[in-house]
Short mmCIF file of C-alpha atoms in Angstrom, two decimals:
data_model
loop_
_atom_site.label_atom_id
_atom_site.label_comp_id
_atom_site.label_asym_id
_atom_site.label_seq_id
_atom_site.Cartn_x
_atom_site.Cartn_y
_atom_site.Cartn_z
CA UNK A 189 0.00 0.00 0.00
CA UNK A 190 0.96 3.61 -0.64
CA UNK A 191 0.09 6.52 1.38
CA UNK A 192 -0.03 9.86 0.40
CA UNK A 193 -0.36 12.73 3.31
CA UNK A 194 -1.32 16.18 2.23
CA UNK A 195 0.70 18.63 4.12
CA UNK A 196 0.97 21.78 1.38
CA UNK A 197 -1.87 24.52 2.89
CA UNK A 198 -0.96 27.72 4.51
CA UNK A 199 -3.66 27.62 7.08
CA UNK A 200 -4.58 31.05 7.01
CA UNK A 201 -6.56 31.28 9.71
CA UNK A 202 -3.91 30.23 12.35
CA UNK A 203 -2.23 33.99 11.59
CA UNK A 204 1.15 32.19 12.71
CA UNK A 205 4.15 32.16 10.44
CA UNK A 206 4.50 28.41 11.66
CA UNK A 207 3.31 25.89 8.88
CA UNK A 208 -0.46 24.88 9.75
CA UNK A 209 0.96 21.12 9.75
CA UNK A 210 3.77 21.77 12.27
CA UNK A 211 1.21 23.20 14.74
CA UNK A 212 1.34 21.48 18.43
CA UNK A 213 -1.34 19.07 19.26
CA UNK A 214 -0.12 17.13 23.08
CA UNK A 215 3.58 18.17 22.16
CA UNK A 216 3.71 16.83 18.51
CA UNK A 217 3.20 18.40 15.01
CA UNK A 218 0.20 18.01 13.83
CA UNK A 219 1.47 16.14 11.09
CA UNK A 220 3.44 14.09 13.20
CA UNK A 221 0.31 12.35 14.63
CA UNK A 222 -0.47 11.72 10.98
CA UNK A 223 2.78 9.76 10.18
CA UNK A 224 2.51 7.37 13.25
CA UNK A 225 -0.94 6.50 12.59
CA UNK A 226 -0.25 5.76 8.72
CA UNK A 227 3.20 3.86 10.11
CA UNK A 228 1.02 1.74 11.88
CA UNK A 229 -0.52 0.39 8.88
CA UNK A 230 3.05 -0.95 7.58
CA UNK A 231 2.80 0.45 4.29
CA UNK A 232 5.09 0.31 1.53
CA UNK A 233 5.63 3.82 0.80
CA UNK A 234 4.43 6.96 2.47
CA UNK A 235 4.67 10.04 0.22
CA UNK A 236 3.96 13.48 1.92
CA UNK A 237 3.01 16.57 0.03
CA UNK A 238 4.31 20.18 1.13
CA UNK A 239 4.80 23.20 0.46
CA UNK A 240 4.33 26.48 2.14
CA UNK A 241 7.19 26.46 4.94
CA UNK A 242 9.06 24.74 2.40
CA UNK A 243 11.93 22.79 3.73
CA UNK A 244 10.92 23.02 7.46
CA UNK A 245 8.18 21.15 6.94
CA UNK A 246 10.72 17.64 6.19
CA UNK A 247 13.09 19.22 8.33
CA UNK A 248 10.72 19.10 11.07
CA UNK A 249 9.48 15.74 10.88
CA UNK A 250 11.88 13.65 9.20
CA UNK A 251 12.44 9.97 8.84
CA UNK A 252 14.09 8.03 6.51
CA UNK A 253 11.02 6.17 5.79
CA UNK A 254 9.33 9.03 4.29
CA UNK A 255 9.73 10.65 0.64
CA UNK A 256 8.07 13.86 -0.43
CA UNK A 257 7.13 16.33 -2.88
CA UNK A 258 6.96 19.64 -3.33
CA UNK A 259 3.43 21.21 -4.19
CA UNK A 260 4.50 25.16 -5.98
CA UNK A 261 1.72 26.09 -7.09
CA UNK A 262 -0.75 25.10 -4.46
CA UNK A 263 -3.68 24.36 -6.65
CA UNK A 264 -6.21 21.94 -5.13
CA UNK A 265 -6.37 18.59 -2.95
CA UNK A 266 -6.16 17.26 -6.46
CA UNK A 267 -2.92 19.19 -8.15
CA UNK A 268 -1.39 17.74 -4.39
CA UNK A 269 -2.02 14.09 -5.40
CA UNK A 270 -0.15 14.28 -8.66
CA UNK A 271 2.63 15.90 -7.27
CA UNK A 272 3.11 12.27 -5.74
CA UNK A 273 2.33 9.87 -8.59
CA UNK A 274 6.11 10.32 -9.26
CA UNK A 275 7.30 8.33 -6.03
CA UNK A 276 3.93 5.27 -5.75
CA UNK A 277 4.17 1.81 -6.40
CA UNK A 278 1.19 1.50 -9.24
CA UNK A 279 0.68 -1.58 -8.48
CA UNK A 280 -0.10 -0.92 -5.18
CA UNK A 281 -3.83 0.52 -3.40
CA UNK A 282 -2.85 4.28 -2.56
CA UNK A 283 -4.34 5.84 0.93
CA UNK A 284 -4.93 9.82 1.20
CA UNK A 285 -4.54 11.61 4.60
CA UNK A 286 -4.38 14.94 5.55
CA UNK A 287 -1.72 16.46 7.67
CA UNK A 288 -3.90 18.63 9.58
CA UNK A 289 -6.30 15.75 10.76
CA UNK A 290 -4.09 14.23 13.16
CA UNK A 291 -7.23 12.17 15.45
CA UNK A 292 -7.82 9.51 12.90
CA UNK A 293 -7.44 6.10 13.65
CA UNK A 294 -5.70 2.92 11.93
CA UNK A 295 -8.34 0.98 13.41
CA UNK A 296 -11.08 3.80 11.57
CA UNK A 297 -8.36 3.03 8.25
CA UNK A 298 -8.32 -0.60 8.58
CA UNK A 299 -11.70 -0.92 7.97
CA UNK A 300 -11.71 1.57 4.94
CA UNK A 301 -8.97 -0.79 3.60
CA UNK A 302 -10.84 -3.06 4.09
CA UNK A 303 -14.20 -2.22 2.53
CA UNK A 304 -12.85 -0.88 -0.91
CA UNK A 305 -10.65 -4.09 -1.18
CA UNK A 306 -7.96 -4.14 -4.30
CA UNK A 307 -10.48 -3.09 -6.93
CA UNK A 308 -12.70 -0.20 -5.50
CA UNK A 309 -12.56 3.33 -4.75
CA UNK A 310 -13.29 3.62 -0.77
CA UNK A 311 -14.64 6.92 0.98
CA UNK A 312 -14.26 7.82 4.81
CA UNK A 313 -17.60 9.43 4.76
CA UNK A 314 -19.55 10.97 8.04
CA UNK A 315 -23.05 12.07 9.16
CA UNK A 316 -22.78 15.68 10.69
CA UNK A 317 -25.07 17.43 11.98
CA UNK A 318 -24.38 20.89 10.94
CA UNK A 319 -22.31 19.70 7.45
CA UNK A 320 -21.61 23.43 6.41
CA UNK A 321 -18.58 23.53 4.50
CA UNK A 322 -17.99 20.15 3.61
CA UNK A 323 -18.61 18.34 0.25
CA UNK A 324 -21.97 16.40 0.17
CA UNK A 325 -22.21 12.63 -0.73
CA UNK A 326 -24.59 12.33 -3.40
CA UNK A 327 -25.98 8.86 -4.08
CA UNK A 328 -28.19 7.30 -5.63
CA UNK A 329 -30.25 4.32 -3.55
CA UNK A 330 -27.53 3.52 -1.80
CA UNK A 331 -24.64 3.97 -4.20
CA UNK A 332 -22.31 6.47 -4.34
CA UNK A 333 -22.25 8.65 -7.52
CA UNK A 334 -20.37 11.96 -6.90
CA UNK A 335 -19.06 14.61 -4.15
CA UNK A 336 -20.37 18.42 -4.34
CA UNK A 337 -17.95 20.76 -2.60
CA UNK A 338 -20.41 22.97 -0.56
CA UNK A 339 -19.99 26.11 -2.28
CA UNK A 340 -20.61 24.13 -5.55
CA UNK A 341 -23.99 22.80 -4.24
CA UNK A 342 -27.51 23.84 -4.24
CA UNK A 343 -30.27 23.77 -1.84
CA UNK A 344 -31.47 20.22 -1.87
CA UNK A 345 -27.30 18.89 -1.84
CA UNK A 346 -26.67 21.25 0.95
CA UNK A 347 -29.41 19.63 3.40
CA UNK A 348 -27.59 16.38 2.54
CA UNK A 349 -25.68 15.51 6.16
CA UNK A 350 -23.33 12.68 5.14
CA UNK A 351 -19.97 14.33 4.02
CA UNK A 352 -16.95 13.44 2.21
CA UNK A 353 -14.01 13.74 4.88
CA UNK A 354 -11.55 13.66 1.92
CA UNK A 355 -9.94 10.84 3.33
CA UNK A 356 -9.62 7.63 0.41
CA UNK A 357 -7.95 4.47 -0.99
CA UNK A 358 -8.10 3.63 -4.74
CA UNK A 359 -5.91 1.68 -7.30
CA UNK A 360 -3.26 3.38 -8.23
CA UNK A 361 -3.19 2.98 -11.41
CA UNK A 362 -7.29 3.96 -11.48
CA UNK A 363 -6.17 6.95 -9.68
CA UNK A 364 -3.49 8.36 -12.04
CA UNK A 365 -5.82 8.19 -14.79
CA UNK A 366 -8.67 10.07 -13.04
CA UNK A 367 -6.63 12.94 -11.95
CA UNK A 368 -4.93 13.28 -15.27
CA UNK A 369 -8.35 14.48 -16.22
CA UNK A 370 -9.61 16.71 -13.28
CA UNK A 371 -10.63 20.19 -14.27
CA UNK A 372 -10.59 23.22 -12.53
CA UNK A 373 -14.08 24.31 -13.54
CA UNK A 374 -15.34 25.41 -9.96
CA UNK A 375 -15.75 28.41 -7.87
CA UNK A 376 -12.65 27.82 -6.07
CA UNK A 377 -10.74 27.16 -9.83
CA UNK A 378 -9.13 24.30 -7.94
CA UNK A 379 -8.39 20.71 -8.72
CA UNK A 380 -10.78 18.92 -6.38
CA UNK A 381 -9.63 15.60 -5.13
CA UNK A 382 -12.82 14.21 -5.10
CA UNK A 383 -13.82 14.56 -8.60
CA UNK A 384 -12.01 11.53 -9.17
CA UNK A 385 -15.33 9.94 -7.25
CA UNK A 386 -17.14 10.96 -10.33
CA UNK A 387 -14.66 9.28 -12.80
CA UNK A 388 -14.56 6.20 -10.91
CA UNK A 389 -18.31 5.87 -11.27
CA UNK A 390 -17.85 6.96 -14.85
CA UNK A 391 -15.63 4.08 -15.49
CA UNK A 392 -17.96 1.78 -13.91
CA UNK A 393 -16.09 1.11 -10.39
CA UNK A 394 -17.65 0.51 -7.77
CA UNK A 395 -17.79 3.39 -4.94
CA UNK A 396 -17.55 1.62 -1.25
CA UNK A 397 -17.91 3.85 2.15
CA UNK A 398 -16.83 3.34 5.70
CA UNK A 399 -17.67 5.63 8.82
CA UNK A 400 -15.30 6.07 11.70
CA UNK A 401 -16.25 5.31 15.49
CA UNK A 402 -16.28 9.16 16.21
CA UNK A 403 -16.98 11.83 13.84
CA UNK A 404 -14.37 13.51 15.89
CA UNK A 405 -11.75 11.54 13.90
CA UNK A 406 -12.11 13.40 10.85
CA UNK A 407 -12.02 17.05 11.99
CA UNK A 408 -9.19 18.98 10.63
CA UNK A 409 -7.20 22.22 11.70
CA UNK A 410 -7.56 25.64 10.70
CA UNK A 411 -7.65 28.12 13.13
CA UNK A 412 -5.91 28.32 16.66
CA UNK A 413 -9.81 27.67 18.14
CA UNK A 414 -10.26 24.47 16.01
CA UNK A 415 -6.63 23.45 17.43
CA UNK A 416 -7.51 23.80 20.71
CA UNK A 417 -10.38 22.20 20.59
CA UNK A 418 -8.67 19.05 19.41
CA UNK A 419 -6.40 19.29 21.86
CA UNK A 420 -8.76 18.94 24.88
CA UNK A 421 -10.59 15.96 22.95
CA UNK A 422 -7.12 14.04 22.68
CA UNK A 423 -6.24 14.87 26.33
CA UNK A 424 -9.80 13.83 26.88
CA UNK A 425 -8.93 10.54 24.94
CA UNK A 426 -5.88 9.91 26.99
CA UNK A 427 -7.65 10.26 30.30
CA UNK A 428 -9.98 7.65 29.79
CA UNK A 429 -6.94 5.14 28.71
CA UNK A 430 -5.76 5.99 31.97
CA UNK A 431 -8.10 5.84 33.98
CA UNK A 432 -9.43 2.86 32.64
CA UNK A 433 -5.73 1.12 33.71
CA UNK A 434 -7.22 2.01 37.28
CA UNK A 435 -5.32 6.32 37.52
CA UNK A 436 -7.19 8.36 39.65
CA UNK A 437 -7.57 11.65 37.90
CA UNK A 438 -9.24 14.30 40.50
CA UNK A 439 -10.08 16.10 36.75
CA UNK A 440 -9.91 13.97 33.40
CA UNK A 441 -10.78 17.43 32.14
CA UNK A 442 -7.53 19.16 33.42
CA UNK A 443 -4.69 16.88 32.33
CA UNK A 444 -2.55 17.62 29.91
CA UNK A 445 0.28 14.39 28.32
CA UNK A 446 2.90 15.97 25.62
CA UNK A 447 4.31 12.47 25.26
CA UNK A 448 4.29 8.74 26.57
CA UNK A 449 2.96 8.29 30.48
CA UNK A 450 3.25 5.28 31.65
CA UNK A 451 1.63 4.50 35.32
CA UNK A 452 1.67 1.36 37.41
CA UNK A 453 -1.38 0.24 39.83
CA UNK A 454 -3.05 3.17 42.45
CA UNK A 455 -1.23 6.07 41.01
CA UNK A 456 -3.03 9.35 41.69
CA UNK A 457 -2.69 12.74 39.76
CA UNK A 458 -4.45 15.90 40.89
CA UNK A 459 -5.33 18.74 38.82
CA UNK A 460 -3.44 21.13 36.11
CA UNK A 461 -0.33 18.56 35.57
CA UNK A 462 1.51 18.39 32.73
CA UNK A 463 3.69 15.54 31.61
CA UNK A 464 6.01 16.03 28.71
CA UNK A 465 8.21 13.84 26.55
CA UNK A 466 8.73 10.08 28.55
CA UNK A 467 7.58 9.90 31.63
CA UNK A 468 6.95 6.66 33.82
CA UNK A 469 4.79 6.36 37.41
CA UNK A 470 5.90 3.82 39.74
CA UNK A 471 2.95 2.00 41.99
CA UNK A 472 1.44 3.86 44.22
CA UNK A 473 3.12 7.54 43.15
CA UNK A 474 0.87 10.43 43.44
CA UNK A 475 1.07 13.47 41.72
CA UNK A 476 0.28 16.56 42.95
CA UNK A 477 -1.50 19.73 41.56
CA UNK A 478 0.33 22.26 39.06
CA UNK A 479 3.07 19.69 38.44
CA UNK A 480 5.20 19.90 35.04
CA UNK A 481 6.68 16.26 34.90
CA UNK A 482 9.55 16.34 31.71
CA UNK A 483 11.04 12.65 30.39
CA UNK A 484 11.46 11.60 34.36
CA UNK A 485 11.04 8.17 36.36
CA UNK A 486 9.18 8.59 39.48
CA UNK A 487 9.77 5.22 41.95
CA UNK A 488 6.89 3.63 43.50
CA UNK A 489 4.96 5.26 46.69
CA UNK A 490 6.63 8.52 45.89
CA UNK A 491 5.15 11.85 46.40
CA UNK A 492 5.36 15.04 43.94
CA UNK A 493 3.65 17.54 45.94
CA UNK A 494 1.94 20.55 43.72
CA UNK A 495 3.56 23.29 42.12
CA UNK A 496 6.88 21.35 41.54
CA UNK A 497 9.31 21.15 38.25
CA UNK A 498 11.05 17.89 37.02
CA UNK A 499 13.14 17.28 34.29
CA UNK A 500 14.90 14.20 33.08
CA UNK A 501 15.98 12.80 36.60
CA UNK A 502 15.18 9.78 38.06
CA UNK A 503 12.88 9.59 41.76
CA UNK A 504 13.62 6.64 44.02
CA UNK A 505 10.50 4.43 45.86
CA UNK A 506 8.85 6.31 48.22
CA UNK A 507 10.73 10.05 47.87
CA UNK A 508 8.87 13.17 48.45
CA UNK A 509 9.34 16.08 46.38
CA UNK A 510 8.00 19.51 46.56
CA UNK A 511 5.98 21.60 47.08
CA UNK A 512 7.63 24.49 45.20
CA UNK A 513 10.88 22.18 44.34
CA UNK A 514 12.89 22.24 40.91
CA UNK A 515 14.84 18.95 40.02
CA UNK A 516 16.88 20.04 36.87
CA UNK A 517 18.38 17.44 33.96
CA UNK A 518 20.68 14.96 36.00
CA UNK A 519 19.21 15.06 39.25
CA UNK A 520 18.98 11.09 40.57
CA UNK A 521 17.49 10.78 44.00
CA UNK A 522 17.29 7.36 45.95
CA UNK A 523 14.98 6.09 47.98
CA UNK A 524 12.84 7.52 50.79
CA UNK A 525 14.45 11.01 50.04
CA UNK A 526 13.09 13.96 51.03
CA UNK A 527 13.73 17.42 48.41
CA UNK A 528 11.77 19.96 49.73
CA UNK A 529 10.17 23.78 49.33
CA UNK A 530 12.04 26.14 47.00
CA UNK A 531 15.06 23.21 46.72
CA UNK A 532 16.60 23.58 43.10
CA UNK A 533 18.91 20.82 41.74
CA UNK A 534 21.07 19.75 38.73
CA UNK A 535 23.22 17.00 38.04
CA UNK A 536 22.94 16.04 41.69
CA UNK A 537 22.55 12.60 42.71
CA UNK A 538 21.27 11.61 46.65
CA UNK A 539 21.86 8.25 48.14
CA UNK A 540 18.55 7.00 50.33
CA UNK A 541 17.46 8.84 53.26
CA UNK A 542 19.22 11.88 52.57
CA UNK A 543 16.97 15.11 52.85
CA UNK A 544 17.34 19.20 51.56
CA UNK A 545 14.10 20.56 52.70
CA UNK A 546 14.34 24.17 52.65
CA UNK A 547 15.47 27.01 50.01
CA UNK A 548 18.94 25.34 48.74
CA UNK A 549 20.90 25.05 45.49
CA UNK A 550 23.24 21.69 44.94
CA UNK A 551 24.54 21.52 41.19
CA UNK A 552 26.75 18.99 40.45
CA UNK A 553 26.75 17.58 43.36
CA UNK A 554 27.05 14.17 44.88
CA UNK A 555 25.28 13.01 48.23
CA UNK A 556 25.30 10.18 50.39
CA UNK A 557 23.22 8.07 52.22
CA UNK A 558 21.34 10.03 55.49
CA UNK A 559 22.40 13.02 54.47
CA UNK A 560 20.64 16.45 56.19
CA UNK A 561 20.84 19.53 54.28
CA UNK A 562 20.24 22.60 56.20
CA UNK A 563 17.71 25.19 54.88
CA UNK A 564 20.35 27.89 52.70
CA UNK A 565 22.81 25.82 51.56
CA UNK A 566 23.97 26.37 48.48
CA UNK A 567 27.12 24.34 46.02
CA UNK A 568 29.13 26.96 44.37
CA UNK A 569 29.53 24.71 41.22
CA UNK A 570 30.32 27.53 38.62
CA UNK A 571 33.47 29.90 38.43
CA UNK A 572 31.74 31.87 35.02
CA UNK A 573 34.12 29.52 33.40
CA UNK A 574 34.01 26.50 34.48
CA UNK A 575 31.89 23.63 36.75
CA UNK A 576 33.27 21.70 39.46
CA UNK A 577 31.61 19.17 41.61
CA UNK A 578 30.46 18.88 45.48
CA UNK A 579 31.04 15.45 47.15
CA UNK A 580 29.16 15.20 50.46
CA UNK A 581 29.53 11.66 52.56
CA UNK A 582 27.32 9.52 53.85
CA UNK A 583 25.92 10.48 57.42
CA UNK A 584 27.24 14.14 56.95
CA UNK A 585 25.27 16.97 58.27
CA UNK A 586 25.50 20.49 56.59
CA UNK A 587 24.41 23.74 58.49
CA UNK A 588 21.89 25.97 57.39
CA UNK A 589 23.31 29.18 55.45
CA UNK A 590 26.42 27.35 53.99
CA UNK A 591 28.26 27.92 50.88
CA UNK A 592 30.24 24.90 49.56
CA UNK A 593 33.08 26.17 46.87
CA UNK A 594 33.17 23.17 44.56
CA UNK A 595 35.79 20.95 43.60
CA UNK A 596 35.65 20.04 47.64
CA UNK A 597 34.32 17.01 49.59
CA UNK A 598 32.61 16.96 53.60
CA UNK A 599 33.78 13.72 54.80
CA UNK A 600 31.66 10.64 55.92
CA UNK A 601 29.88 11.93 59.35
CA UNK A 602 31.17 15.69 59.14
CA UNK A 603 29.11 18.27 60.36
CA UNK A 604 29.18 21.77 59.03
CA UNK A 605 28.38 24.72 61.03
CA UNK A 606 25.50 27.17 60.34
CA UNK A 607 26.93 29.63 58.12
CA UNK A 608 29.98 28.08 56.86
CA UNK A 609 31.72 29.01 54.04
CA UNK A 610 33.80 25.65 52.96
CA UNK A 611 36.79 26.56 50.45
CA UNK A 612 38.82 23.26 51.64
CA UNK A 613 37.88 19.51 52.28
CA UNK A 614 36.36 18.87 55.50
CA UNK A 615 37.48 15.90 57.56
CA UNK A 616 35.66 12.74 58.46
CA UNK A 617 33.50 12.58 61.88
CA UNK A 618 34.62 16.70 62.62
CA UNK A 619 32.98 19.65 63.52
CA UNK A 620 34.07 22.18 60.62
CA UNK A 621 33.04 25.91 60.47
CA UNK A 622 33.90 29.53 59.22
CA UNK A 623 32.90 32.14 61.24
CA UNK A 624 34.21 35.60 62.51
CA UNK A 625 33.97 35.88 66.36
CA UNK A 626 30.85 37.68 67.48
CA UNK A 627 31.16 40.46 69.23
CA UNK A 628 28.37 43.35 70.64
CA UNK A 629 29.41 47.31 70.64
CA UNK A 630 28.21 49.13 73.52
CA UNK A 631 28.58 52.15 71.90
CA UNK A 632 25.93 51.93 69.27
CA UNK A 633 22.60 53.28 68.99
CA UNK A 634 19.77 52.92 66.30
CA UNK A 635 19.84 55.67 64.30
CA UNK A 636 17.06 57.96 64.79
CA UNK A 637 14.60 59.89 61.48
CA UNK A 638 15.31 63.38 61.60
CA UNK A 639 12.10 65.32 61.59
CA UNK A 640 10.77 66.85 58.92
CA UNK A 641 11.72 70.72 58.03
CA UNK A 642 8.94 73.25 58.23
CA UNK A 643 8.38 75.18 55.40
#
C-alpha cells in the first residue's frame, strides 16, 4: 500500500508564520500524529506533500522512511495528489490523509482498507449534523455517484448531512488516470480531489464507504480555536486510557500528556499537571496539583507535591518532592528522600534517606546516604568559566546558610556549622566551620529619622 499525506496549505486562519501542519497538538506536530498513525498500517511507501514552509516542513518531521514532494503552485487537494504519482508503487492501493487531521485512527483506516478491497474506490464518509462547508455525498439508492464541494452545491445537496471527509484508498493505477483528467471548472478554480469519485463511477467502479467510530476523527485544523479544541478531545482521549488502567484523575478534564505516560497500579494525579516527553509512574506515586513532569522516572509510593518542576531525573520508591521544588536534567534521588520547598537541583545525585528541605541550590553535586541539608545551603559549582563538583559523605550533616566552593568534599559523618563558608575539604567525623567571632558594641545606637523641616 501507498500513502499519500497532504501537508501543502498555509492555514490562514492560524495567523502564525509556523506551517499549519507543524502546529502542536499534546507536544507533537500536527502532522506528526499523521505519520505514526499511517506507520502503523506498515505500508510500503508513504509520500507526503508540502509546500508552504518549504523545507521546514521535512526538516521538522523527518524519517528516513518518508519521501516527499513539493506542491509550488498550491492548486487543489487534487494538483497535491499528482505531485506524488512520481514516487507510488502502481501496483499498489494508494491511501490519502491529511496532515492537519491528526485524530484519525488505523483501526477507523483498517476498515476503509478493508471495505474498498484491491479493486474499488473507498470513501471515509460521516453524518454531521451541521455539514456546512464540507462536500456532500450524493448517491443514488444507496450507491455512491459523486461529491459536491459545498460552495458548488444547491439547496437540496446542501441539506444532505453525510460528508466526504476527503480521506480515500483507490488503485493506483485507477487513480493516475482520473486525476490526469480533473478540471478546474469550480468556484474555487481548484483541482478537487474528489472529482475523481465521479470518474470512478464513470468508469464503472464501484464506490464503497466506511464511517469512523467518532466523527471527531475526521475534523481537521484551521484556526488556533479548532486546534484547541482538538487538543482537549485528545487529552480527553488519553484520560480515559488511563483511567481505565485504574489512575485516579481528581479532573480527566484538566490533564494535559505531551508524550508517553506510563503509570503502574493506584497512582493518583491531581489537577493542572503536565507531563512532557517520557515519563513513567511507579505503583502507588501520586502526583500533585500544578506539576510539570519532563522525560522523568518517578519510583513507586513517591510523592510530587503541587507546584513542583522535574526534568529528566530519576525519583527513588517512596521520595517526596516539593511543594515548590525544581529537580533540573541529572538530578537522581534514591529512595525515601526527602527534596523539599524552593530546593533547586542539577546533576545532583542523593543516596537514600538523605533530605534538603528548605530554600537550597546543589549543582553537580554528589550526596550520600542520610544526608541532612540545612535550609540555605547552596554548592558553588560555577566559576563563570568553568563547573566543578560537590562530594558530600554519607551520614554528613551540613548547616543551614552554607556555601560549599566546589571541587571540595565533607567527609563521611562531618558536620558543618550554620553559616559556613567551605573553600577546603572537611574531615571525616569533625565539627568544621567559618565564622568571625561575634562580638556586641556598647557604643551603638539605632539611628534615629530626623524630623521633617517646616516650610
Amino acid at each position: 500500500m501507498n500513502v499519500v499525506i497532504l501537508a501543502a496549505g498555509m492555514g490562514k486562519r492560524m495567523r502564525s508564520d509556523l506551517p499549519k501542519v507543524l502546529h502542536p497538538l499534546a507536544g507533537r506536530p500536527l502532522l506528526a500524529h499523521v505519520v505514526g498513525t499511517a506507520r502503523s498500517l506498515a505500508p510500503g511507501r508513504i509520500v507526503i506533500v508540502y509546500g508552504h514552509g518549504g523545507e521546514t516542513v521535512p526538516r521538522t518531521i523527518g524519517g528516513d522512511d518518508l519521501r516527499w514532494a513539493l506542491q509550488e503552485p498550491q492548486l487543489g487537494t487534487g494538483h497535491a495528489v499528482v505531485q506524488a504519482l512520481p514516487h507510488l508503487d502502481p501496483a499498489a492501493p494508494t491511501l490519502v490523509l491529511y496532515g492537519d487531521v491528526p485524530l484519525i485512527t488505523s483501526e477507523t483506516l483498517a476498515r476503509l482498507l478493508a471495505v474498498a478491497g484491491a479493486d474499488r474506490l473507498g470513501l471515509l464518509t460521516v453524518e454531521l449534523a451541521d455539514p456546512s462547508g464540507y462536500g456532500r455525498i450524493v448517491r443514488d439508492g444507496t450507491r455512491i455517484v459523486r461529491v459536491v464541494e459545498h460552495k458548488d452545491a444547491d439547496d437540496a445537496t446542501r441539506a444532505i448531512r453525510e460528508v466526504n471527509t476527503g480521506i480515500l484508498v483507490a488503485p493506483t493505477a485507477a487513480l493516475a488516470r482520473w486525476l490526469g483528467a480533473l478540471s478546474n471548472d469550480n468556484a474555487q478554480k481548484e483541482y478537487y480531489l474528489t472529482d475523481v469519485v465521479a470518474a470512478a463511477v464513470h468508469d464503472g467502479m464501484e464506490v464503497a464507504s466506511a464511517q469512523p467510530a467518532d466523527a471527531c476523527e475526521t475534523l481537521g485544523v484551521n484556526s488556533k480555536a479548532q486546534l484547541a479544541a482538538l487538543e482537549r478531545i485528545f487529552q480527553g482521549r488519553l484520560a480515559g486510557q488511563l483511567m481505565d488502567q485504574g489512575v485516579q484523575l481528581a479532573d480527566p478534564s484538566r490533564l494535559d500528556v505531551r508524550g508517553e505516560l506510563n503509570c503502574g497500579r493506584d497512582v493518583t494525579i491531581d489537577v493542572n499537571c503536565v507531563f512532557e516527553g517520557r515519563v513513567e509512574l511507579g505503583d502507588g506515586a501520586s502526583i500533585g496539583a500544578n506539576c510539570v513532569i519532563r522525560d522523568t522516572r518517578i519510583g513507586a509510593g513517591a510523592q510530587v507535591l503541587p507546584f513542583t518542576l522535574i526534568e529528566q531525573s530519576s525519583i527513588g520508591a517512596r521520595a517526596r518532592i516539593g511543594p515548590y521544588a525544581r529537580l533540573r536534567p541529572g538530578t537522581e534521588l534514591g529512595e525515601e528522600t526527602h527534596v523539599g520547598n524552593f530546593v533547586e537541583m542539577k546533576n545532583t545525585q542523593m543516596a537514600a534517606k538523605s533530605k534538603a528541605n528548605h530554600l537550597s541550590y546543589l549543582g553537580d553535586t554528589v550526596v550520600g546516604e542520610r544526608v541532612n541539608i540545612g535550609a540555605g545551603t547552596i554548592t558553588c559549582n560555577y566559576d563563570g568559566a568553568n563547573k566543578y563538583r560537590t562530594v558530600i559523605e554519607d551520614d554528613a550533616f551540613i548547616g543551614s546558610d552554607t556555601q560549599l566552593v566546589a571541587p571540595v568534599r565533607v567527609g563521611r559523618g562531618a558536620t558543618l556549622g550554620a553559616g559556613t563558608t567551605l573553600t577546603r575539604d572537611a574531615p571525616e567525623h569533625k565539627l568544621t566551620m567559618s565564622r568571625t567571632q561575634q562580638t556586641t558594641v556598647e557604643s551603638w545606637e539605632r539611628p534615629a529619622k530626623k524630623p521633617a523641616r517646616k516650610p
